[in-house]
Coordinates of C-alpha atoms and ligand atoms in Angstrom, one line a residue:
X574 CA -40.9 9.6 6.3
X575 CA -42.9 6.8 3.5
X576 CA -40.4 4.3 1.9
X577 CA -42.4 3.6 -1.5
X578 CA -39.3 3.6 -4.3
X579 CA -36.9 3.5 -1.8
X580 CA -33.8 1.3 -3.1
X581 CA -33.4 -2.3 -1.1
X582 CA -29.9 -3.0 -1.2
X583 CA -28.5 -6.9 0.0
X584 CA -25.3 -8.4 1.2
X585 CA -22.5 -9.1 -1.4
X586 CA -21.2 -12.9 -0.4
X587 CA -19.2 -15.0 -3.0
X588 CA -19.9 -12.5 -5.9
X589 CA -23.7 -12.9 -5.5
X590 CA -25.9 -10.4 -4.1
X591 CA -28.2 -11.9 -1.6
X592 CA -30.9 -11.0 1.0
X593 CA -30.1 -11.8 4.7
X594 CA -31.0 -15.5 5.6
X595 CA -33.6 -14.2 8.2
X596 CA -35.0 -11.9 5.6
X597 CA -34.9 -9.3 8.4
X598 CA -34.1 -5.4 6.8
X599 CA -33.4 -2.2 8.4
X600 CA -33.8 1.4 7.1
X601 CA -30.7 4.4 7.1
X602 CA -31.7 7.3 7.1
X603 CA -30.2 10.9 6.7
X604 CA -29.1 12.8 9.9
X605 CA -29.7 16.3 7.6
X606 CA -33.6 15.9 6.8
X607 CA -34.8 12.3 8.2
X608 CA -35.0 10.9 4.6
X609 CA -34.7 7.5 4.0
X610 CA -31.5 6.5 2.5
X611 CA -32.1 2.6 1.6
X612 CA -33.4 -0.4 3.0
X613 CA -30.6 -2.9 4.3
X614 CA -30.4 -6.6 5.3
X615 CA -30.4 -7.0 8.8
X616 CA -27.8 -9.9 9.0
X617 CA -26.5 -12.2 11.6
X618 CA -24.1 -15.1 12.4
X619 CA -25.4 -17.2 9.2
X620 CA -24.8 -14.4 6.9
X621 CA -21.3 -14.1 8.4
X622 CA -20.9 -17.5 8.0
X623 CA -21.7 -18.0 4.5
X624 CA -19.6 -14.8 3.8
X625 CA -16.4 -16.4 5.7
X626 CA -16.8 -19.5 3.8
X627 CA -16.9 -17.5 0.7
X628 CA -14.0 -15.5 1.6
X629 CA -11.7 -18.4 2.7
X630 CA -12.6 -20.1 -0.5
X631 CA -11.3 -17.5 -2.8
X632 CA -8.2 -17.1 -0.7
X633 CA -6.9 -20.0 -2.2
X634 CA -6.7 -18.6 -5.6
X635 CA -6.6 -14.7 -4.8
X636 CA -3.3 -15.3 -2.8
X637 CA -1.5 -16.5 -5.9
X638 CA -2.2 -13.7 -8.0
X639 CA 1.3 -11.9 -8.7
X640 CA 1.2 -9.0 -6.1
X641 CA 1.5 -6.2 -9.4
X642 CA -2.0 -7.7 -11.0
X643 CA -3.5 -7.4 -7.3
X644 CA -2.1 -3.6 -7.5
X645 CA -3.4 -3.0 -11.1
X646 CA -6.7 -4.1 -9.7
X647 CA -6.5 -1.3 -6.9
X648 CA -5.6 1.4 -9.9
X649 CA -8.7 0.6 -11.8
X650 CA -10.8 0.9 -8.7
X651 CA -9.2 4.2 -7.8
X652 CA -10.1 5.5 -11.4
X653 CA -14.0 4.0 -11.0
X654 CA -13.5 6.2 -7.4
X655 CA -12.4 9.3 -9.8
X656 CA -15.3 8.6 -11.8
X657 CA -17.8 8.1 -9.2
X658 CA -16.3 11.1 -7.0
X659 CA -19.2 13.6 -7.2
X660 CA -22.1 10.9 -6.9
X661 CA -20.5 9.6 -3.9
X662 CA -20.1 12.8 -2.0
X663 CA -23.2 14.0 -2.9
X664 CA -24.4 10.5 -1.3
X665 CA -22.3 10.9 1.9
X666 CA -23.9 14.6 2.5
X667 CA -27.2 12.7 2.7
X668 CA -26.2 9.9 4.5
X669 CA -23.5 10.8 6.7
X670 CA -24.1 14.5 6.7
X671 CA -20.7 15.9 6.5
X672 CA -20.5 19.2 4.1
X673 CA -20.0 19.2 0.6
X674 CA -16.4 19.9 0.7
X675 CA -15.1 17.5 3.3
X676 CA -17.4 14.6 1.8
X677 CA -15.4 15.2 -1.5
X678 CA -11.6 15.0 0.7
X679 CA -13.1 11.5 2.2
X680 CA -13.6 10.4 -1.1
X681 CA -10.2 11.6 -2.5
X682 CA -8.4 10.0 0.6
X683 CA -10.0 6.7 -0.9
X684 CA -8.5 7.6 -4.3
X685 CA -5.6 8.5 -2.8
X686 CA -4.8 5.0 -0.9
X687 CA -6.2 2.8 -3.8
X688 CA -3.4 4.3 -6.2
X689 CA -0.9 4.4 -3.1
X690 CA -1.6 0.9 -2.3
X691 CA -1.6 -0.3 -5.9
X692 CA 1.9 0.6 -6.2
X693 CA 2.9 -1.3 -3.4
X694 CA 1.8 -4.2 -5.7
X695 CA 5.2 -3.9 -7.3
X696 CA 7.0 -2.9 -3.8
X697 CA 5.8 -4.9 -0.7
X698 CA 9.6 -5.3 0.3
X699 CA 11.2 -7.7 2.8
X700 CA 14.8 -8.0 3.4
X701 CA 17.4 -9.6 2.3
X702 CA 20.9 -9.9 4.5
X703 CA 24.3 -12.0 4.7
X704 CA 24.6 -15.3 5.9
X705 CA 27.3 -16.0 9.0
X706 CA 27.7 -19.2 6.8
X707 CA 29.1 -19.9 3.4
X708 CA 27.1 -20.7 0.4
X709 CA 23.5 -19.7 2.3
X710 CA 21.1 -17.1 0.8
X711 CA 18.4 -15.6 3.6
X712 CA 15.7 -13.0 3.2
X713 CA 12.4 -12.1 4.7
X714 CA 9.0 -12.0 2.9
X715 CA 5.5 -10.5 3.6
X716 CA 2.7 -13.4 3.4
X717 CA -1.2 -12.9 3.1
X718 CA -2.9 -14.1 6.2
X719 CA -6.4 -15.2 5.2
X720 CA -9.7 -13.9 5.5
X721 CA -9.6 -10.4 7.4
X722 CA -12.6 -8.9 9.0
X723 CA -12.8 -5.4 8.6
X724 CA -15.2 -3.3 11.1
X725 CA -15.8 0.3 10.2
X726 CA -17.6 3.7 11.8
X727 CA -19.6 5.7 10.0
X728 CA -17.5 9.1 10.1
X729 CA -15.4 8.4 7.2
X730 CA -17.7 5.8 5.3
X731 CA -15.5 6.0 2.2
X732 CA -12.1 6.6 3.3
X733 CA -11.8 4.5 6.0
X734 CA -12.9 1.5 4.1
X735 CA -10.1 1.9 1.5
X736 CA -7.2 2.3 4.3
X737 CA -8.3 -1.3 5.5
X738 CA -9.7 -3.1 2.2
X739 CA -6.7 -1.6 -0.3
X740 CA -3.7 -2.9 1.7
X741 CA -5.5 -6.1 2.7
X742 CA -6.2 -6.8 -1.0
X743 CA -2.8 -6.0 -2.2
X744 CA -1.2 -8.5 0.1
X745 CA -3.3 -11.3 -1.0
X746 CA -6.1 -11.5 1.7
X747 CA -9.6 -11.9 1.1
X748 CA -12.3 -9.5 3.1
X749 CA -15.3 -9.8 5.1
X750 CA -16.6 -5.9 5.6
X751 CA -18.9 -4.9 7.6
X752 CA -20.0 -1.5 7.3
X753 CA -21.5 1.0 10.2
X754 CA -25.4 0.5 10.5
X755 CA -25.5 4.2 9.9
X756 CA -23.7 4.4 6.7
X757 CA -24.6 1.5 4.8
X758 CA -25.5 2.8 1.5
X759 CA -21.8 4.1 1.2
X760 CA -20.4 0.9 2.4
X761 CA -22.3 -0.9 -0.4
X762 CA -21.2 2.0 -3.1
X763 CA -17.6 0.9 -2.1
X764 CA -17.9 -2.8 -2.5
X765 CA -20.1 -2.5 -5.8
X766 CA -17.1 -0.4 -7.4
X767 CA -14.7 -2.8 -6.3
X768 CA -16.8 -5.5 -8.1
X769 CA -16.7 -3.7 -11.5
X770 CA -13.1 -3.0 -10.9
X771 CA -13.1 -6.7 -11.5
X772 CA -12.2 -8.2 -8.1
X773 CA -12.9 -11.9 -8.6
X774 CA -16.0 -13.7 -6.5
X775 CA -15.7 -14.0 -2.9
X776 CA -12.5 -11.9 -2.4
X777 CA -14.2 -8.9 -1.5
X778 CA -17.9 -10.2 0.9
X779 CA -19.8 -7.3 2.5
X780 CA -22.6 -7.9 5.4
X781 CA -24.9 -5.0 6.8
X782 CA -25.9 -5.0 10.0
X783 CA -25.0 -4.1 13.8
X784 CA -22.2 -4.8 15.7
X785 CA -23.7 -7.0 18.2
X786 CA -25.1 -9.4 15.5
X787 CA -22.8 -9.1 12.6
X788 CA -19.2 -7.5 13.9
X789 CA -19.4 -10.0 17.1
X790 CA -19.7 -13.3 14.9
X791 CA -16.9 -12.1 12.6
X792 CA -14.6 -11.3 15.5
X793 CA -15.2 -15.0 16.8
X794 CA -15.5 -16.8 13.6
X795 CA -12.4 -19.2 13.9
X796 CA -11.9 -18.8 10.2
X797 CA -10.8 -15.1 10.7
X798 CA -7.4 -14.5 11.8
X799 CA -7.2 -10.9 11.6
X800 CA -9.9 -8.2 12.9
X801 CA -9.4 -4.6 11.8
X802 CA -11.5 -2.2 13.6
X803 CA -12.1 1.6 13.8
X804 CA -14.4 2.9 16.5
X805 CA -14.9 3.6 20.2
X806 CA -12.7 2.7 22.7
X807 CA -15.2 0.8 24.3
X808 CA -15.6 -1.3 21.3
X809 CA -12.2 -1.9 21.1
X810 CA -12.0 -3.6 24.4
X811 CA -14.9 -5.6 23.7
X812 CA -13.1 -6.8 20.5
X813 CA -10.1 -7.6 21.8
X814 CA -11.5 -9.4 24.9
X815 CA -14.0 -11.3 22.5
X816 CA -10.7 -12.3 20.0
X817 CA -8.6 -13.4 22.8
X818 CA -9.7 -17.1 22.8
X819 CA -9.0 -17.3 19.1
X820 CA -5.2 -15.5 19.4
X821 CA -6.1 -13.6 16.8
X822 CA -4.5 -10.5 15.1
X823 CA -5.9 -7.3 16.6
X824 CA -5.6 -4.4 14.9
X825 CA -7.7 -1.3 16.6
X826 CA -8.0 2.2 15.7
X827 CA -10.2 4.2 18.6
X828 CA -10.8 7.5 20.3
X829 CA -8.8 10.5 20.7
X830 CA -9.0 14.0 22.9
X831 CA -6.8 16.0 21.1
X832 CA -5.5 19.2 21.7
X833 CA -3.8 22.4 20.0
X834 CA -1.3 24.4 21.7
X835 CA -1.1 27.8 21.5
X836 CA 1.7 29.6 22.7
X837 CA 2.7 33.4 23.4
X838 CA 4.7 33.7 20.4
X839 CA 2.0 32.3 17.9
X840 CA 0.7 33.8 15.0
X841 CA -2.6 34.2 16.4
X842 CA -4.9 34.3 13.3
X843 CA -3.3 31.2 11.7
X844 CA -3.8 29.9 15.0
X845 CA -7.6 30.7 14.8
X846 CA -8.3 29.1 11.2
X847 CA -6.6 25.8 12.8
X848 CA -8.7 25.8 15.6
X849 CA -11.9 26.5 13.6
X850 CA -10.9 23.8 11.3
X851 CA -10.1 20.9 13.7
X852 CA -12.8 21.5 16.4
X853 CA -16.2 22.2 13.9
X854 CA -15.3 20.3 10.6
X855 CA -17.1 17.2 10.2
X856 CA -19.3 18.7 13.0
X857 CA -16.5 17.5 15.5
X858 CA -16.9 14.2 14.6
X859 CA -13.4 13.1 13.6
X860 CA -10.9 10.9 15.7
X861 CA -8.5 13.9 15.1
X862 CA -11.0 16.7 15.9
X863 CA -9.5 19.3 18.1
X864 CA -11.9 19.1 21.4
X865 CA -9.1 21.0 24.0
X866 CA -7.0 24.5 23.0
X867 CA -4.0 25.0 25.3
X868 CA -3.7 28.2 25.5
X869 CA -0.9 30.5 27.1
X870 CA -2.3 32.8 29.2
X871 CA -1.0 36.0 27.9
X872 CA -3.0 35.5 25.0
X873 CA -6.0 33.6 26.5
X874 CA -8.5 36.8 26.2
X875 CA -7.7 37.9 23.0
X876 CA -7.8 34.3 21.3
X877 CA -11.1 33.1 23.2
X878 CA -12.9 36.1 21.6
X879 CA -11.8 35.7 18.5
X880 CA -13.0 31.9 18.8
X881 CA -16.6 32.6 20.0
X882 CA -16.9 35.1 17.4
X883 CA -15.8 33.0 14.4
X884 CA -18.1 30.0 16.1
X885 CA -21.4 32.0 15.7
X886 CA -20.5 32.9 12.0
X887 CA -20.6 29.3 10.9
X888 CA -23.5 28.5 9.0
X889 CA -25.6 25.1 10.0
X890 CA -27.4 23.3 7.4
X891 CA -27.1 20.4 5.2
X892 CA -24.0 19.1 3.6
X893 CA -25.2 19.0 0.1
X894 CA -25.8 23.1 0.3
X895 CA -22.1 24.8 -0.6
X896 CA -22.8 27.7 1.7
X897 CA -23.0 25.1 4.8
X898 CA -19.8 25.2 7.4
X899 CA -21.4 23.0 9.5
X900 CA -23.5 19.8 9.1
X901 CA -25.6 17.5 11.2
X902 CA -24.2 15.1 13.7
X903 CA -25.0 11.4 13.1
X904 CA -28.0 10.2 15.2
X905 CA -30.6 11.0 18.1
X906 CA -28.0 9.4 20.7
X907 CA -25.0 11.4 19.1
X908 CA -27.0 14.8 19.7
X909 CA -28.1 13.5 23.3
X910 CA -24.6 12.7 24.2
X911 CA -23.0 16.0 23.4
X912 CA -25.9 17.8 25.1
X913 CA -25.6 15.7 28.0
X914 CA -21.8 16.8 28.2
X915 CA -22.8 20.4 27.8
X916 CA -24.6 20.1 31.0
X917 CA -21.8 18.2 32.7
X918 CA -19.3 21.0 31.7
X919 CA -21.8 23.6 33.5
X920 CA -22.0 21.5 36.2
X921 CA -18.1 21.2 36.6
X922 CA -18.0 24.9 36.9
X923 CA -16.9 25.6 33.1
X924 CA -17.8 28.9 31.6
X925 CA -20.4 28.3 28.4
X926 CA -18.9 30.9 25.7
X927 CA -21.1 30.2 23.2
X928 CA -23.5 27.3 22.0
X929 CA -24.6 24.9 24.1
X930 CA -27.9 24.0 22.7
X931 CA -29.6 22.2 20.3
X932 CA -30.4 23.9 16.5
X933 CA -33.8 23.2 15.5
X934 CA -35.3 26.7 13.9
X935 CA -36.6 26.2 10.5
X936 CA -35.4 22.9 8.2
X937 CA -33.0 22.3 10.9
X938 CA -35.6 20.6 13.1
X939 CA -35.9 17.9 10.5
X940 CA -32.0 16.5 11.3
X941 CA -29.6 16.7 14.2
X942 CA -27.9 20.0 14.6
X943 CA -25.9 21.2 17.1
X944 CA -24.7 24.8 17.8
X945 CA -20.8 25.2 17.7
X946 CA -20.1 25.3 21.3
X947 CA -17.2 27.0 23.4
X948 CA -16.3 26.5 27.2
X949 CA -13.9 29.0 28.8
X950 CA -12.2 28.4 32.1
X951 CA -12.1 24.6 31.4
X952 CA -9.5 22.9 34.0
X953 CA -7.7 19.9 32.4
X954 CA -9.2 17.2 35.0
X955 CA -12.7 18.5 34.1
X956 CA -15.0 15.3 32.2
X957 CA -15.4 17.8 29.2
X958 CA -11.5 17.8 29.1
X959 CA -11.0 14.3 29.3
X960 CA -13.5 12.2 27.5
X961 CA -14.5 11.7 24.0
X962 CA -17.7 13.8 23.3
X963 CA -17.3 13.7 19.3
X964 CA -19.6 16.4 18.6
X965 CA -18.9 20.4 17.7
X966 CA -17.5 21.0 21.5
X967 CA -14.5 23.1 22.7
X968 CA -12.9 23.4 25.8
X969 CA -10.2 26.3 26.3
X970 CA -7.9 25.7 29.2
X971 CA -5.4 28.6 30.1
X972 CA -1.8 27.6 31.1
X973 CA 1.3 29.5 32.7
X974 CA 4.1 28.4 30.1
X975 CA 5.3 25.5 27.6
X976 CA 5.9 22.9 30.4
X977 CA 2.8 22.7 31.6
X978 CA 0.8 23.1 28.1
X979 CA 2.6 19.6 27.2
X980 CA 1.8 18.5 30.4
X981 CA -2.0 19.0 30.0
X982 CA -1.7 17.9 26.0
X983 CA -0.6 14.9 27.4
X984 CA -2.7 14.3 30.7
X985 CA -5.6 12.0 28.8
X986 CA -5.9 8.7 28.2
X987 CA -5.7 9.0 24.5
X988 CA -2.8 9.5 22.1
X989 CA -3.7 10.5 18.6
X990 CA -3.2 13.6 17.3
X991 CA -1.5 16.9 18.4
X992 CA -0.7 20.3 17.7
X993 CA 1.3 23.6 18.0
X994 CA 1.6 26.9 17.1
X995 CA 4.8 28.7 17.5
X996 CA 7.1 30.7 15.9
X997 CA 10.1 29.3 17.8
X998 CA 11.8 26.3 16.5
X999 CA 13.3 25.2 19.4
X1000 CA 10.0 24.9 21.0
X1001 CA 8.9 23.0 17.7
X1002 CA 11.1 20.6 17.9
X1003 CA 10.7 19.9 21.8
X1004 CA 6.8 19.9 21.2
X1005 CA 7.6 17.0 18.3
X1006 CA 9.8 14.8 21.0
X1007 CA 7.5 15.4 23.9
X1008 CA 3.9 15.0 22.9
X1009 CA 2.4 11.8 23.2
X1010 CA 0.6 10.9 20.0
X1011 CA 0.7 9.0 16.9
X1012 CA 0.9 12.6 15.0
X1013 CA 1.9 16.0 15.6
X1014 CA 1.8 18.8 13.6
X1015 CA 3.5 22.4 14.0
X1016 CA 1.8 25.4 13.0
X1017 CA -1.2 23.6 11.7
X1018 CA -4.4 22.1 13.5
X1019 CA -5.0 18.5 14.4
X1020 CA -6.3 17.1 11.0
X1021 CA -4.8 16.8 7.7
X1022 CA -3.2 13.5 7.6
X1023 CA -1.7 12.0 4.3
X1024 CA -2.0 8.8 2.9
X1025 CA 1.4 7.8 2.6
X1026 CA 2.6 8.1 6.1
X1027 CA 1.7 5.9 9.2
X1028 CA -1.5 6.9 10.8
X1029 CA -2.9 6.0 14.4
X1030 CA -2.4 6.4 17.9
X1031 CA -0.7 6.2 21.2
X1032 CA -2.3 5.1 24.6
X1033 CA -5.9 4.0 24.5
X1034 CA -6.4 5.1 21.2
X1035 CA -5.1 2.0 19.3
X1036 CA -3.0 -1.2 20.6
X1037 CA 0.3 -0.4 18.7
X1038 CA -0.6 -0.7 15.1
X1039 CA -0.9 1.8 12.2
X1040 CA -3.1 2.5 9.0
X1041 CA -1.5 3.9 6.3
X1042 CA 1.7 4.2 4.8
X1043 CA 4.2 1.3 4.6
X1044 CA 3.1 0.5 7.9
X1045 CA -0.5 -0.6 7.4
X1046 CA 1.2 -3.7 5.4
X1047 CA 2.4 -5.1 9.2
X1048 CA -1.4 -5.5 10.0
X1049 CA -2.1 -7.7 6.7
X1050 CA 1.1 -9.5 6.5
X1051 CA 3.2 -12.2 8.5
X1052 CA 6.8 -11.9 8.0
X1053 CA 8.3 -15.2 7.0
X1054 CA 12.1 -15.7 7.1
X1055 CA 13.4 -18.2 4.1
X1056 CA 17.1 -19.9 4.4
X1057 CA 18.1 -21.3 1.1
X1058 CA 21.3 -23.4 1.8
X1059 CA 23.3 -24.5 -1.7
X1060 CA 26.4 -25.5 0.4
X1061 CA 25.3 -29.2 -0.1
X1062 CA 26.5 -30.0 3.3
X1063 CA 24.9 -29.5 6.8
X1064 CA 25.8 -26.2 8.0
X1065 CA 25.0 -25.4 11.5
X1066 CA 24.2 -21.8 12.6
X1067 CA 25.7 -20.4 15.8
X1068 CA 28.0 -24.0 15.6
X1069 CA 30.1 -24.4 12.4
X1070 CA 30.7 -20.6 11.8
X1071 CA 34.1 -20.9 12.1
X1072 CA 35.1 -18.6 9.5
X1073 CA 34.4 -15.9 11.8
X1074 CA 37.3 -13.9 13.3
X1075 CA 36.3 -14.0 16.8
X1076 CA 37.3 -10.9 18.8
Ligands
NAD1247 P1 -18.5 2.2 17.3 O1 -17.3 1.9 18.4 O2 -19.9 2.4 18.2 O3 -18.6 1.4 16.1 C1 -17.4 1.0 15.5 C2 -17.9 -0.5 14.7 O4 -17.8 -1.3 15.3 C3 -19.6 -0.5 14.2 O5 -19.2 -0.8 12.5 C4 -20.3 -1.3 14.9 O6 -21.1 -1.6 14.6 C5 -18.9 -2.1 15.1 N1 -19.1 -3.1 16.7 C6 -19.8 -2.3 17.6 N2 -19.8 -3.3 18.9 C7 -19.1 -4.2 18.3 C8 -18.9 -5.7 18.7 N3 -19.1 -5.8 19.9 N4 -18.1 -6.4 17.7 C9 -18.0 -6.2 17.0 N5 -18.1 -4.9 16.1 C10 -18.7 -3.9 16.5 O7 -17.8 3.5 16.9 P2 -19.0 4.5 15.9 O8 -19.5 5.5 16.7 O9 -18.9 3.8 14.8 O10 -17.4 5.6 15.5 C11 -16.8 6.9 16.4 C12 -15.6 6.4 16.9 O11 -14.7 6.2 16.3 C13 -15.0 7.3 17.9 O12 -14.8 6.9 19.2 C14 -14.0 7.8 16.8 O13 -12.8 8.3 17.7 C15 -13.3 6.4 16.2 N6 -12.5 6.6 15.2 C16 -11.5 6.4 15.2 C17 -10.4 6.5 14.4 C18 -9.2 6.5 14.4 O14 -8.5 6.1 13.1 N7 -8.4 6.1 15.4 C19 -11.1 7.3 13.0 C20 -12.7 7.0 12.9 C21 -13.3 7.2 13.8

């Protein structure tokens, strides 16, 4: 495709728009139709180093700006996102491929998060506690940490940067941001709007490029004490290993293999809606997508028939056409990976009920489209039921009872989202207790998180941190305990506390 007239983008370092030191570039192209979205600097270690220096310099002033003022800046940013919502939504349908409604939801999530974290500027609560000694005061306060390395995936190109950058900024940190190579234009617009909102020079910097060059340098840079990464399990392991020598704080949000349980007493049509939305929304490319349905044997045939019928009625196409139900997957490598898993599933003895093929008829041939795919007769230990495929592929697993359903749902390495459809309140509460996941939905699919509750997973989905809600602040702040002795004498804790009536 010709690139004449295509916009050329730059890195944003220390408040200046600059090319990569090497002068090299790469293109971002649309997964929907191959159109060129823009040309971006292919950055390297030099560019990261300059951005970190700018962020470290800016930190010395930014950390002293009162938190409510930092929050007000996020309110302004949120307002700019509101004004740019349609433009960003449209760009997302082109650059990432999401369908219109979902792209709008992605932007809305960033708006919600920016308002929410803006409010944290007037909270950022610590604790005060009584002292065991007289005339002594004590409290804990949240302190910023420094330069935060933000590394994001392509599947939520506006929302995920907001989950990281908004809490980082309100807490008083500065940021070097590396967006995914598949969605750099959206990362760039995010930073342009922060700049427009009035973020001081050097507080937010963007460096475009690949994980191996830009991401890796960020992870290993001695002046970057915190790395927050959302990506695959493999990348998470590599990042953690590479950051070990620097004893960095590593925040990881990784993969999922989420299941929806449908019990014998479930309202089937409601479950069906939840399954279709969770499995084929964003073409199955959500970390919280449902890729397994665990269904009571008494409802299996009925549910399988309905899922297949509905999956076959979904319209594939470009995201900017509001009639489209399912957009493209992100790139050729994703298409190849998804298709290879269909072959693996058939090889394992699962029954292909529908889909299982690349869709290339008419204009679909210009992009990366895969037919919504459903496997029946899947056994819990098959690879298609264990590994993250990250595409529109759903496995149906039949179980005998509730205990087996919970066991199968838990029987994977990941622990992000989970769901059960049942009308029995006791069963719902047992599931809430027993499902090993960071998120559990009752009578809803596996997607639908809101920004004011913690978001993240157990087991291999992460390393114990959470995004969103107040829990996110734990990633971007250090606790400091402060003791103020106003007695005018030396009082030794644990030794001079003779007031206590020791039992
Ligand atoms: P990815 O792991 O390929 O890339 C994620 C980011 O890491 C990209 O910016 C990439 O350039 C960078 N990167 C790659 N190697 C690196 C390295 N060695 N050092 C530093 N950075 C490096 O993931 P992806 O394909 O962009 O996204 C899909 C994955 O993300 C899926 O596994 C999905 O489940 C996961 N995800 C998780 C969540 C969550 O909140 N748990 C949300 C969305 C996506």
